Protein backbone atom coordinates (compact mmCIF):
# COMPACT_ATOMS: atom_id res chain seq x y z
CA UNK A 1 0.00 0.00 0.00
CA UNK A 2 1.50 3.32 -1.08
CA UNK A 3 1.20 6.63 0.72
CA UNK A 4 1.83 10.03 -0.74
CA UNK A 5 2.12 13.45 0.85
CA UNK A 6 0.42 16.33 -0.89
CA UNK A 7 3.00 18.39 -2.76
CA UNK A 8 2.72 22.19 -2.95
CA UNK A 9 3.13 22.06 -6.72
CA UNK A 10 0.24 19.62 -7.02
CA UNK A 11 -1.96 21.86 -4.91
CA UNK A 12 -0.99 24.88 -7.01
CA UNK A 13 -1.84 22.95 -10.19
CA UNK A 14 -5.27 22.04 -8.82
CA UNK A 15 -5.87 25.67 -7.80
CA UNK A 16 -4.91 26.83 -11.30
CA UNK A 17 -7.35 24.41 -12.90
CA UNK A 18 -10.05 25.50 -10.49
CA UNK A 19 -9.45 29.18 -11.29
CA UNK A 20 -9.66 28.43 -15.01
CA UNK A 21 -13.25 27.11 -14.79
CA UNK A 22 -15.01 30.42 -15.60
CA UNK A 23 -12.78 30.87 -18.65
CA UNK A 24 -13.33 27.29 -19.80
CA UNK A 25 -17.06 27.98 -19.65
CA UNK A 26 -16.62 31.37 -21.31
CA UNK A 27 -14.83 29.98 -24.37
CA UNK A 28 -16.87 26.81 -24.82
CA UNK A 29 -17.67 26.55 -28.57
CA UNK A 30 -15.91 29.88 -29.24
CA UNK A 31 -13.91 30.47 -32.42
CA UNK A 32 -10.33 31.58 -31.75
CA UNK A 33 -8.10 32.50 -34.70
CA UNK A 34 -4.39 32.35 -33.91
CA UNK A 35 -1.80 34.01 -36.15
CA UNK A 36 1.53 32.26 -35.73
CA UNK A 37 4.33 34.48 -37.02
CA UNK A 38 7.51 33.29 -38.68
CA UNK A 39 9.72 34.33 -35.75
CA UNK A 40 7.20 33.16 -33.14
CA UNK A 41 7.44 29.59 -34.49
CA UNK A 42 10.81 29.32 -32.79
CA UNK A 43 12.44 25.99 -32.07
CA UNK A 44 11.04 22.48 -32.46
CA UNK A 45 10.44 22.51 -28.72
CA UNK A 46 8.49 25.77 -29.01
CA UNK A 47 6.44 24.36 -31.87
CA UNK A 48 5.64 21.27 -29.83
CA UNK A 49 4.46 23.42 -26.92
CA UNK A 50 2.31 25.56 -29.21
CA UNK A 51 0.77 22.48 -30.83
CA UNK A 52 -0.04 21.01 -27.42
CA UNK A 53 -1.80 24.23 -26.41
CA UNK A 54 -3.86 24.22 -29.63
CA UNK A 55 -4.90 20.58 -29.09
CA UNK A 56 -5.90 21.41 -25.52
CA UNK A 57 -8.09 24.25 -26.82
CA UNK A 58 -9.91 21.85 -29.13
CA UNK A 59 -10.22 19.29 -26.32
CA UNK A 60 -12.01 21.78 -24.03
CA UNK A 61 -14.49 22.92 -26.66
CA UNK A 62 -12.77 25.80 -28.46
CA UNK A 63 -12.70 25.92 -32.28
CA UNK A 64 -9.12 27.03 -33.02
CA UNK A 65 -7.92 28.19 -36.44
CA UNK A 66 -4.18 28.59 -37.01
CA UNK A 67 -3.02 31.05 -39.66
CA UNK A 68 0.74 31.11 -40.12
CA UNK A 69 3.40 33.26 -41.70
CA UNK A 70 6.83 32.17 -42.85
CA UNK A 71 8.83 35.19 -43.95
CA UNK A 72 12.22 33.99 -42.66
CA UNK A 73 11.74 30.60 -44.34
CA UNK A 74 10.77 32.26 -47.64
CA UNK A 75 13.84 34.50 -47.50
CA UNK A 76 16.08 31.51 -46.84
CA UNK A 77 14.66 29.58 -49.80
CA UNK A 78 14.91 32.55 -52.16
CA UNK A 79 18.56 32.94 -51.17
CA UNK A 80 19.17 29.23 -51.63
CA UNK A 81 17.66 29.31 -55.13
CA UNK A 82 19.49 32.51 -56.02
CA UNK A 83 16.30 34.44 -56.75
CA UNK A 84 16.87 38.17 -56.37
CA UNK A 85 14.06 40.34 -55.03
CA UNK A 86 13.24 43.92 -55.93
CA UNK A 87 11.76 46.27 -53.36
CA UNK A 88 9.37 49.21 -53.71
CA UNK A 89 9.12 51.54 -50.70
CA UNK A 90 10.65 48.83 -48.55
CA UNK A 91 8.19 46.13 -49.66
CA UNK A 92 9.21 43.04 -51.59
CA UNK A 93 7.98 42.75 -55.17
CA UNK A 94 6.44 39.29 -55.59
CA UNK A 95 7.00 38.38 -59.23
CA UNK A 96 5.98 35.11 -60.91
CA UNK A 97 9.14 33.27 -59.83
CA UNK A 98 8.89 34.51 -56.26
CA UNK A 99 5.23 33.60 -55.80
CA UNK A 100 6.03 30.01 -56.81
CA UNK A 101 8.63 29.83 -54.04
CA UNK A 102 6.26 31.51 -51.58
CA UNK A 103 3.57 28.90 -52.27
CA UNK A 104 6.05 26.04 -52.07
CA UNK A 105 7.37 27.19 -48.69
CA UNK A 106 4.11 28.30 -47.07
CA UNK A 107 1.76 25.57 -48.29
CA UNK A 108 4.46 22.93 -48.20
CA UNK A 109 7.24 23.08 -45.64
CA UNK A 110 5.79 25.51 -43.09
CA UNK A 111 2.16 24.42 -43.21
CA UNK A 112 2.90 20.72 -42.94
CA UNK A 113 5.35 21.26 -40.08
CA UNK A 114 2.56 22.83 -38.03
CA UNK A 115 0.02 20.19 -39.09
CA UNK A 116 2.35 17.37 -38.10
CA UNK A 117 3.16 19.01 -34.76
CA UNK A 118 -0.55 19.26 -33.89
CA UNK A 119 -1.26 15.71 -35.02
CA UNK A 120 1.65 14.38 -32.95
CA UNK A 121 -0.03 15.87 -29.88
CA UNK A 122 -3.24 13.97 -30.58
CA UNK A 123 -5.13 16.61 -32.55
CA UNK A 124 -6.69 16.35 -35.99
CA UNK A 125 -5.21 19.12 -38.11
CA UNK A 126 -5.66 19.73 -41.83
CA UNK A 127 -3.44 22.03 -43.87
CA UNK A 128 -5.08 24.51 -46.23
CA UNK A 129 -4.40 27.75 -48.03
CA UNK A 130 -6.76 30.57 -48.86
CA UNK A 131 -7.03 29.05 -52.36
CA UNK A 132 -8.88 25.98 -51.05
CA UNK A 133 -12.63 26.21 -51.62
CA UNK A 134 -12.02 29.89 -52.49
CA UNK A 135 -11.61 30.65 -48.82
CA UNK A 136 -9.89 33.94 -49.69
CA UNK A 137 -10.48 35.52 -53.09
CA UNK A 138 -8.08 38.41 -53.61
CA UNK A 139 -7.60 41.53 -55.64
CA UNK A 140 -4.12 42.79 -56.39
CA UNK A 141 -2.96 45.13 -53.64
CA UNK A 142 -0.62 47.24 -55.75
CA UNK A 143 0.49 46.57 -59.35
CA UNK A 144 4.01 47.68 -58.39
CA UNK A 145 4.23 44.82 -55.86
CA UNK A 146 3.25 42.05 -58.26
CA UNK A 147 1.39 39.03 -56.88
CA UNK A 148 0.53 40.52 -53.50
CA UNK A 149 -3.17 40.32 -52.73
CA UNK A 150 -5.79 41.78 -50.42
CA UNK A 151 -8.73 39.51 -49.49
CA UNK A 152 -11.89 40.92 -51.04
CA UNK A 153 -14.24 37.92 -50.83
CA UNK A 154 -14.34 35.39 -47.99
CA UNK A 155 -15.97 31.94 -48.06
CA UNK A 156 -15.52 30.40 -44.58
CA UNK A 157 -18.11 27.58 -44.84
CA UNK A 158 -15.33 25.00 -45.26
CA UNK A 159 -13.89 26.00 -41.88
CA UNK A 160 -17.27 25.64 -40.15
CA UNK A 161 -17.60 22.15 -41.65
CA UNK A 162 -14.19 21.24 -40.25
CA UNK A 163 -15.20 22.51 -36.78
CA UNK A 164 -18.17 20.13 -36.85
CA UNK A 165 -15.73 17.23 -37.18
CA UNK A 166 -13.28 18.42 -34.50
CA UNK A 167 -10.67 19.25 -37.15
CA UNK A 168 -8.20 22.09 -36.62
CA UNK A 169 -7.60 24.14 -39.81
CA UNK A 170 -4.02 25.32 -40.40
CA UNK A 171 -4.04 27.98 -43.11
CA UNK A 172 -1.24 29.35 -45.30
CA UNK A 173 -1.76 33.01 -46.28
CA UNK A 174 -2.24 32.55 -50.01
CA UNK A 175 -5.31 33.61 -51.96
CA UNK A 176 -6.95 32.91 -55.27
CA UNK A 177 -7.15 35.64 -57.89
CA UNK A 178 -10.22 36.14 -60.04
CA UNK A 179 -8.27 35.12 -63.15
CA UNK A 180 -6.51 32.07 -61.78
CA UNK A 181 -3.61 33.90 -60.15
CA UNK A 182 -2.01 32.97 -56.84
CA UNK A 183 -1.58 35.89 -54.46
CA UNK A 184 0.69 36.16 -51.46
CA UNK A 185 -1.13 37.77 -48.51
CA UNK A 186 0.40 39.37 -45.43
CA UNK A 187 -0.08 36.83 -42.64
CA UNK A 188 -1.66 39.27 -40.19
CA UNK A 189 -4.01 40.53 -42.91
CA UNK A 190 -5.06 36.97 -43.76
CA UNK A 191 -5.67 36.11 -40.11
CA UNK A 192 -7.74 39.26 -39.61
CA UNK A 193 -9.83 38.56 -42.71
CA UNK A 194 -10.51 34.98 -41.63
CA UNK A 195 -11.36 36.05 -38.07
CA UNK A 196 -13.72 38.71 -39.42
CA UNK A 197 -15.44 36.29 -41.79
CA UNK A 198 -15.99 33.85 -38.92
CA UNK A 199 -17.02 36.61 -36.45
CA UNK A 200 -14.43 35.05 -34.15
CA UNK A 201 -14.51 35.56 -30.41
CA UNK A 202 -10.76 36.21 -30.35
CA UNK A 203 -7.99 36.95 -32.81
CA UNK A 204 -4.59 36.27 -31.22
CA UNK A 205 -1.64 37.82 -33.06
CA UNK A 206 1.44 35.95 -31.83
CA UNK A 207 4.56 37.95 -32.50
CA UNK A 208 8.02 38.54 -31.05
CA UNK A 209 7.08 41.44 -28.76
CA UNK A 210 5.13 41.39 -25.52
CA UNK A 211 2.33 43.68 -26.69
CA UNK A 212 1.45 47.31 -27.36
CA UNK A 213 3.64 49.64 -25.29
CA UNK A 214 3.10 53.18 -24.06
CA UNK A 215 5.67 55.98 -24.31
CA UNK A 216 7.46 54.67 -21.23
CA UNK A 217 7.89 51.23 -22.76
CA UNK A 218 5.28 49.57 -20.54
CA UNK A 219 2.96 46.96 -22.00
CA UNK A 220 -0.68 48.08 -21.98
CA UNK A 221 -2.93 45.18 -21.05
CA UNK A 222 -6.21 46.58 -22.39
CA UNK A 223 -7.01 49.27 -24.95
CA UNK A 224 -9.96 50.58 -26.92
CA UNK A 225 -9.85 51.19 -30.66
CA UNK A 226 -9.83 54.97 -30.16
CA UNK A 227 -6.72 54.73 -27.98
CA UNK A 228 -4.94 52.76 -30.70
CA UNK A 229 -5.74 55.47 -33.24
CA UNK A 230 -4.46 58.19 -30.91
CA UNK A 231 -1.22 56.30 -30.23
CA UNK A 232 -0.60 55.81 -33.96
CA UNK A 233 -1.29 59.49 -34.61
CA UNK A 234 1.14 60.72 -31.93
CA UNK A 235 3.86 58.22 -32.89
CA UNK A 236 3.72 56.07 -29.75
CA UNK A 237 2.79 53.12 -31.94
CA UNK A 238 5.32 52.95 -34.78
CA UNK A 239 7.21 50.61 -37.08
CA UNK A 240 6.07 47.01 -37.30
CA UNK A 241 3.38 47.51 -34.65
CA UNK A 242 1.38 49.79 -36.97
CA UNK A 243 0.24 47.06 -39.42
CA UNK A 244 -0.59 44.75 -36.50
CA UNK A 245 -2.83 47.35 -34.87
CA UNK A 246 -4.36 48.15 -38.27
CA UNK A 247 -5.21 44.46 -38.62
CA UNK A 248 -6.73 44.53 -35.12
CA UNK A 249 -8.94 47.55 -35.87
CA UNK A 250 -10.08 46.10 -39.19
CA UNK A 251 -10.96 42.77 -37.54
CA UNK A 252 -12.97 44.53 -34.83
CA UNK A 253 -14.93 46.44 -37.47
CA UNK A 254 -15.75 43.14 -39.18
CA UNK A 255 -17.24 41.69 -36.00
CA UNK A 256 -14.38 40.07 -34.10
CA UNK A 257 -15.09 40.40 -30.37
CA UNK A 258 -11.53 41.30 -29.32
CA UNK A 259 -7.95 41.11 -30.60
CA UNK A 260 -4.85 40.34 -28.55
CA UNK A 261 -1.25 41.11 -29.53
CA UNK A 262 1.10 38.92 -27.49
CA UNK A 263 4.55 37.34 -27.43
CA UNK A 264 4.32 33.96 -29.12
CA UNK A 265 7.73 32.94 -27.78
CA UNK A 266 6.46 32.89 -24.18
CA UNK A 267 5.61 29.39 -22.90
CA UNK A 268 1.88 28.62 -23.06
CA UNK A 269 1.11 32.18 -24.19
CA UNK A 270 -2.25 31.19 -25.71
CA UNK A 271 -3.41 29.40 -22.57
CA UNK A 272 -2.28 32.25 -20.33
CA UNK A 273 -4.24 34.73 -22.42
CA UNK A 274 -7.47 32.77 -22.59
CA UNK A 275 -7.60 30.99 -19.23
CA UNK A 276 -6.10 33.36 -16.66
CA UNK A 277 -7.33 36.62 -15.20
CA UNK A 278 -4.17 38.57 -16.07
CA UNK A 279 -3.86 37.41 -19.69
CA UNK A 280 -0.60 37.56 -21.63
CA UNK A 281 -0.60 40.55 -23.96
CA UNK A 282 -2.49 43.66 -25.09
CA UNK A 283 -6.25 43.17 -25.44
CA UNK A 284 -7.92 45.51 -27.95
CA UNK A 285 -11.69 46.02 -27.95
CA UNK A 286 -14.16 48.13 -29.89
CA UNK A 287 -14.98 51.59 -28.51
Coordinates of N, CA and C in Angstrom, one line a residue, residues 80-222:
X80 N 18.6 30.5 -51.2 CA 19.2 29.2 -51.6 C 19.0 29.0 -53.1
X81 N 17.9 29.5 -53.7 CA 17.7 29.3 -55.1 C 18.3 30.4 -56.0
X82 N 18.9 31.4 -55.3 CA 19.5 32.5 -56.0 C 18.5 33.4 -56.7
X83 N 17.3 33.6 -56.2 CA 16.3 34.4 -56.8 C 16.4 35.8 -56.1
X84 N 16.7 36.8 -56.9 CA 16.9 38.2 -56.4 C 15.5 38.9 -56.3
X85 N 15.3 39.6 -55.2 CA 14.1 40.3 -55.0 C 14.3 41.8 -55.2
X86 N 13.3 42.5 -55.8 CA 13.2 43.9 -55.9 C 12.3 44.4 -54.8
X87 N 12.6 45.7 -54.4 CA 11.8 46.3 -53.4 C 11.2 47.6 -53.8
X88 N 10.0 47.9 -53.4 CA 9.4 49.2 -53.7 C 8.9 49.8 -52.4
X89 N 9.5 50.9 -52.0 CA 9.1 51.5 -50.7 C 9.3 50.6 -49.5
X90 N 10.3 49.8 -49.6 CA 10.7 48.8 -48.5 C 9.9 47.5 -48.6
X91 N 9.0 47.3 -49.6 CA 8.2 46.1 -49.7 C 8.7 45.3 -50.8
X92 N 8.7 44.0 -50.6 CA 9.2 43.0 -51.6 C 8.2 43.0 -52.8
X93 N 8.8 43.0 -54.0 CA 8.0 42.7 -55.2 C 7.9 41.2 -55.4
X94 N 6.7 40.7 -55.4 CA 6.4 39.3 -55.6 C 6.1 39.0 -57.1
X95 N 7.2 38.7 -57.8 CA 7.0 38.4 -59.2 C 6.6 36.9 -59.4
X96 N 6.5 36.5 -60.6 CA 6.0 35.1 -60.9 C 6.9 34.1 -60.3
X97 N 8.2 34.3 -60.4 CA 9.1 33.3 -59.8 C 9.1 33.3 -58.3
X98 N 8.9 34.4 -57.7 CA 8.9 34.5 -56.3 C 7.6 33.9 -55.7
X99 N 6.5 34.1 -56.4 CA 5.2 33.6 -55.8 C 5.2 32.1 -55.8
X100 N 5.9 31.5 -56.8 CA 6.0 30.0 -56.8 C 6.8 29.5 -55.6
X101 N 7.9 30.2 -55.2 CA 8.6 29.8 -54.0 C 7.8 30.1 -52.8
X102 N 7.1 31.2 -52.7 CA 6.3 31.5 -51.6 C 5.2 30.4 -51.3
X103 N 4.6 30.0 -52.4 CA 3.6 28.9 -52.3 C 4.2 27.6 -51.8
X104 N 5.4 27.3 -52.4 CA 6.0 26.0 -52.1 C 6.4 26.0 -50.6
X105 N 6.9 27.1 -50.1 CA 7.4 27.2 -48.7 C 6.2 27.2 -47.7
X106 N 5.2 28.1 -48.0 CA 4.1 28.3 -47.1 C 3.2 27.1 -47.1
X107 N 2.7 26.7 -48.2 CA 1.8 25.6 -48.3 C 2.4 24.2 -48.1
X108 N 3.7 24.2 -48.3 CA 4.5 22.9 -48.2 C 5.2 22.8 -46.9
X109 N 6.4 23.3 -46.8 CA 7.2 23.1 -45.6 C 6.6 23.6 -44.3
X110 N 6.2 24.9 -44.3 CA 5.8 25.5 -43.1 C 4.4 24.9 -42.6
X111 N 3.5 24.9 -43.6 CA 2.2 24.4 -43.2 C 2.2 23.0 -42.7
X112 N 2.9 22.1 -43.3 CA 2.9 20.7 -42.9 C 3.7 20.5 -41.6
X113 N 4.7 21.4 -41.4 CA 5.4 21.3 -40.1 C 4.4 21.5 -38.9
X114 N 3.5 22.5 -39.1 CA 2.6 22.8 -38.0 C 1.5 21.7 -37.9
X115 N 1.0 21.3 -39.1 CA 0.0 20.2 -39.1 C 0.6 19.0 -38.4
X116 N 1.8 18.6 -38.7 CA 2.4 17.4 -38.1 C 2.5 17.6 -36.6
X117 N 3.0 18.8 -36.2 CA 3.2 19.0 -34.8 C 1.9 18.9 -34.0
X118 N 0.8 19.4 -34.5 CA -0.6 19.3 -33.9 C -1.0 17.8 -33.9
X119 N -0.8 17.1 -35.0 CA -1.3 15.7 -35.0 C -0.5 14.8 -34.1
X120 N 0.8 15.2 -33.9 CA 1.6 14.4 -32.9 C 1.1 14.5 -31.5
X121 N 0.5 15.6 -31.2 CA 0.0 15.9 -29.9 C -1.4 15.3 -29.7
X122 N -1.9 14.6 -30.7 CA -3.2 14.0 -30.6 C -4.4 14.7 -31.2
X123 N -4.1 15.9 -31.9 CA -5.1 16.6 -32.6 C -5.4 16.1 -33.9
X124 N -6.4 16.7 -34.6 CA -6.7 16.3 -36.0 C -6.6 17.7 -36.8
X125 N -5.4 17.9 -37.4 CA -5.2 19.1 -38.1 C -5.2 18.8 -39.6
X126 N -5.7 19.8 -40.4 CA -5.7 19.7 -41.8 C -5.0 21.0 -42.4
X127 N -4.1 20.9 -43.3 CA -3.4 22.0 -43.9 C -4.2 22.6 -45.1
X128 N -4.4 23.9 -45.1 CA -5.1 24.5 -46.2 C -4.3 25.8 -46.6
X129 N -4.8 26.4 -47.7 CA -4.4 27.8 -48.0 C -5.7 28.5 -48.4
X130 N -5.6 29.8 -48.5 CA -6.8 30.6 -48.9 C -7.3 30.2 -50.2
X131 N -6.6 29.5 -51.0 CA -7.0 29.1 -52.4 C -8.0 27.9 -52.3
X132 N -8.0 27.1 -51.2 CA -8.9 26.0 -51.1 C -10.3 26.4 -50.8
X133 N -11.2 25.9 -51.7 CA -12.6 26.2 -51.6 C -12.9 27.7 -51.7
X134 N -11.9 28.4 -52.4 CA -12.0 29.9 -52.5 C -12.2 30.6 -51.1
X135 N -11.5 30.1 -50.2 CA -11.6 30.6 -48.8 C -11.3 32.1 -48.8
X136 N -10.2 32.5 -49.6 CA -9.9 33.9 -49.7 C -9.7 34.3 -51.2
X137 N -10.6 35.0 -51.7 CA -10.5 35.5 -53.1 C -9.9 36.9 -53.0
X138 N -8.8 37.2 -53.8 CA -8.1 38.4 -53.6 C -8.1 39.3 -54.9
X139 N -7.9 40.6 -54.6 CA -7.6 41.5 -55.6 C -6.2 41.9 -55.4
X140 N -5.5 42.4 -56.5 CA -4.1 42.8 -56.4 C -4.0 44.0 -55.5
X141 N -3.1 44.0 -54.6 CA -3.0 45.1 -53.6 C -2.4 46.4 -54.3
X142 N -1.3 46.1 -55.1 CA -0.6 47.2 -55.7 C 0.1 46.7 -56.9
X143 N -0.2 47.1 -58.2 CA 0.5 46.6 -59.3 C 2.0 46.6 -59.2
X144 N 2.5 47.6 -58.5 CA 4.0 47.7 -58.4 C 4.6 46.5 -57.6
X145 N 3.7 45.9 -56.7 CA 4.2 44.8 -55.9 C 4.0 43.4 -56.4
X146 N 3.4 43.3 -57.6 CA 3.2 42.1 -58.3 C 2.1 41.2 -57.6
X147 N 2.4 40.0 -57.3 CA 1.4 39.0 -56.9 C 1.2 39.1 -55.4
X148 N 0.9 40.3 -54.9 CA 0.5 40.5 -53.5 C -0.9 40.9 -53.5
X149 N -1.7 40.2 -52.7 CA -3.2 40.3 -52.7 C -3.8 40.8 -51.4
X150 N -5.0 41.4 -51.6 CA -5.8 41.8 -50.4 C -7.1 41.0 -50.5
X151 N -7.5 40.3 -49.4 CA -8.7 39.5 -49.5 C -9.9 40.4 -49.7
X152 N -10.7 40.1 -50.7 CA -11.9 40.9 -51.0 C -13.2 40.1 -51.0
X153 N -13.1 38.8 -50.9 CA -14.2 37.9 -50.8 C -13.9 36.7 -50.0
X154 N -14.6 36.5 -48.9 CA -14.3 35.4 -48.0 C -15.4 34.3 -48.0
X155 N -15.0 33.1 -48.0 CA -16.0 31.9 -48.1 C -15.6 30.9 -47.0
X156 N -16.0 31.2 -45.7 CA -15.5 30.4 -44.6 C -16.3 29.1 -44.3
X157 N -17.3 28.7 -45.1 CA -18.1 27.6 -44.8 C -17.3 26.3 -44.6
X158 N -16.2 26.2 -45.4 CA -15.3 25.0 -45.3 C -14.8 24.9 -43.8
X159 N -14.4 26.0 -43.2 CA -13.9 26.0 -41.9 C -15.0 25.6 -40.9
X160 N -16.2 26.0 -41.1 CA -17.3 25.6 -40.2 C -17.5 24.1 -40.3
X161 N -17.4 23.6 -41.5 CA -17.6 22.2 -41.7 C -16.5 21.4 -40.9
X162 N -15.3 21.9 -41.0 CA -14.2 21.2 -40.2 C -14.4 21.3 -38.7
X163 N -14.9 22.4 -38.2 CA -15.2 22.5 -36.8 C -16.2 21.4 -36.4
X164 N -17.1 21.1 -37.2 CA -18.2 20.1 -36.8 C -17.6 18.7 -36.7
X165 N -16.4 18.5 -37.3 CA -15.7 17.2 -37.2 C -14.5 17.3 -36.3
X166 N -14.4 18.3 -35.5 CA -13.3 18.4 -34.5 C -11.9 18.5 -35.2
X167 N -11.9 19.1 -36.4 CA -10.7 19.2 -37.1 C -10.2 20.7 -37.0
X168 N -8.8 20.8 -36.8 CA -8.2 22.1 -36.6 C -7.6 22.6 -38.0
X169 N -8.1 23.6 -38.5 CA -7.6 24.1 -39.8 C -6.3 24.9 -39.6
X170 N -5.3 24.6 -40.4 CA -4.0 25.3 -40.4 C -3.9 25.9 -41.8
X171 N -3.9 27.3 -41.8 CA -4.0 28.0 -43.1 C -2.8 28.8 -43.5
X172 N -2.3 28.6 -44.7 CA -1.2 29.4 -45.3 C -1.8 30.6 -45.9
X173 N -1.2 31.8 -45.8 CA -1.8 33.0 -46.3 C -1.5 33.2 -47.8
X174 N -2.2 32.4 -48.6 CA -2.2 32.6 -50.0 C -3.7 32.7 -50.5
X175 N -3.9 33.4 -51.5 CA -5.3 33.6 -52.0 C -5.4 33.4 -53.4
X176 N -6.7 33.1 -53.9 CA -7.0 32.9 -55.3 C -7.3 34.2 -55.9
X177 N -6.8 34.5 -57.1 CA -7.2 35.6 -57.9 C -8.4 35.3 -58.7
X178 N -9.0 36.3 -59.3 CA -10.2 36.1 -60.0 C -9.9 35.6 -61.4
X179 N -8.7 35.6 -61.8 CA -8.3 35.1 -63.1 C -7.3 34.0 -63.0
X180 N -7.4 33.2 -61.9 CA -6.5 32.1 -61.8 C -5.2 32.3 -61.2
X181 N -4.9 33.6 -60.7 CA -3.6 33.9 -60.1 C -3.5 33.3 -58.7
X182 N -2.3 33.2 -58.3 CA -2.0 33.0 -56.8 C -1.4 34.2 -56.2
X183 N -2.0 34.7 -55.1 CA -1.6 35.9 -54.5 C -1.0 35.6 -53.1
X184 N 0.1 36.2 -52.8 CA 0.7 36.2 -51.5 C 0.0 37.2 -50.6
X185 N -0.4 36.9 -49.4 CA -1.1 37.8 -48.5 C -0.3 37.9 -47.2
X186 N -0.2 39.2 -46.7 CA 0.4 39.4 -45.4 C -0.3 38.5 -44.4
X187 N 0.5 37.8 -43.6 CA -0.1 36.8 -42.6 C -1.1 37.4 -41.7
X188 N -0.7 38.6 -41.1 CA -1.7 39.3 -40.2 C -3.0 39.6 -40.9
X189 N -2.8 40.1 -42.1 CA -4.0 40.5 -42.9 C -4.9 39.3 -43.2
X190 N -4.3 38.2 -43.5 CA -5.1 37.0 -43.8 C -5.8 36.5 -42.5
X191 N -5.1 36.5 -41.4 CA -5.7 36.1 -40.1 C -6.8 37.0 -39.7
X192 N -6.7 38.3 -39.9 CA -7.7 39.3 -39.6 C -9.0 39.0 -40.5
X193 N -8.7 38.8 -41.8 CA -9.8 38.6 -42.7 C -10.6 37.3 -42.4
X194 N -9.9 36.2 -42.0 CA -10.5 35.0 -41.6 C -11.3 35.2 -40.3
X195 N -10.7 35.8 -39.3 CA -11.4 36.0 -38.1 C -12.6 36.9 -38.3
X196 N -12.5 37.9 -39.1 CA -13.7 38.7 -39.4 C -14.8 37.9 -40.1
X197 N -14.4 37.1 -41.1 CA -15.4 36.3 -41.8 C -16.1 35.3 -40.9
X198 N -15.4 34.8 -39.9 CA -16.0 33.8 -38.9 C -16.7 34.5 -37.7
X199 N -16.5 35.9 -37.6 CA -17.0 36.6 -36.5 C -16.4 36.0 -35.2
X200 N -15.1 35.8 -35.2 CA -14.4 35.1 -34.2 C -14.6 35.8 -32.8
X201 N -14.5 35.0 -31.8 CA -14.5 35.6 -30.4 C -13.2 36.2 -30.1
X202 N -12.1 35.6 -30.6 CA -10.8 36.2 -30.4 C -9.9 36.0 -31.6
X203 N -9.1 37.0 -31.9 CA -8.0 37.0 -32.8 C -6.7 37.2 -32.0
X204 N -5.9 36.2 -32.0 CA -4.6 36.3 -31.2 C -3.5 36.4 -32.2
X205 N -2.8 37.6 -32.2 CA -1.6 37.8 -33.1 C -0.4 37.5 -32.3
X206 N 0.2 36.3 -32.5 CA 1.4 36.0 -31.8 C 2.6 36.5 -32.6
X207 N 3.4 37.3 -31.9 CA 4.6 38.0 -32.5 C 5.8 37.8 -31.6
X208 N 6.8 38.7 -31.8 CA 8.0 38.5 -31.0 C 8.2 39.7 -30.1
X209 N 7.1 40.4 -29.8 CA 7.1 41.4 -28.8 C 6.0 41.1 -27.8
X210 N 6.0 41.8 -26.6 CA 5.1 41.4 -25.5 C 3.8 42.1 -25.6
X211 N 3.6 43.0 -26.5 CA 2.3 43.7 -26.7 C 2.5 45.1 -27.1
X212 N 1.4 45.9 -27.0 CA 1.4 47.3 -27.4 C 2.0 48.1 -26.1
X213 N 3.0 48.9 -26.4 CA 3.6 49.6 -25.3 C 3.3 51.1 -25.3
X214 N 3.3 51.7 -24.1 CA 3.1 53.2 -24.1 C 4.4 53.9 -24.2
X215 N 4.5 55.2 -24.1 CA 5.7 56.0 -24.3 C 6.8 55.6 -23.4
X216 N 6.4 55.1 -22.2 CA 7.5 54.7 -21.2 C 8.0 53.2 -21.4
X217 N 7.5 52.6 -22.5 CA 7.9 51.2 -22.8 C 7.2 50.2 -22.0
X218 N 6.1 50.5 -21.3 CA 5.3 49.6 -20.5 C 4.2 49.0 -21.4
X219 N 4.0 47.7 -21.2 CA 3.0 47.0 -22.0 C 1.6 47.3 -21.5
X220 N 0.7 47.7 -22.4 CA -0.7 48.1 -22.0 C -1.5 46.8 -22.1
X221 N -2.2 46.5 -21.1 CA -2.9 45.2 -21.1 C -4.3 45.3 -21.7
X222 N -4.9 46.5 -21.8 CA -6.2 46.6 -22.4 C -6.4 48.0 -23.0

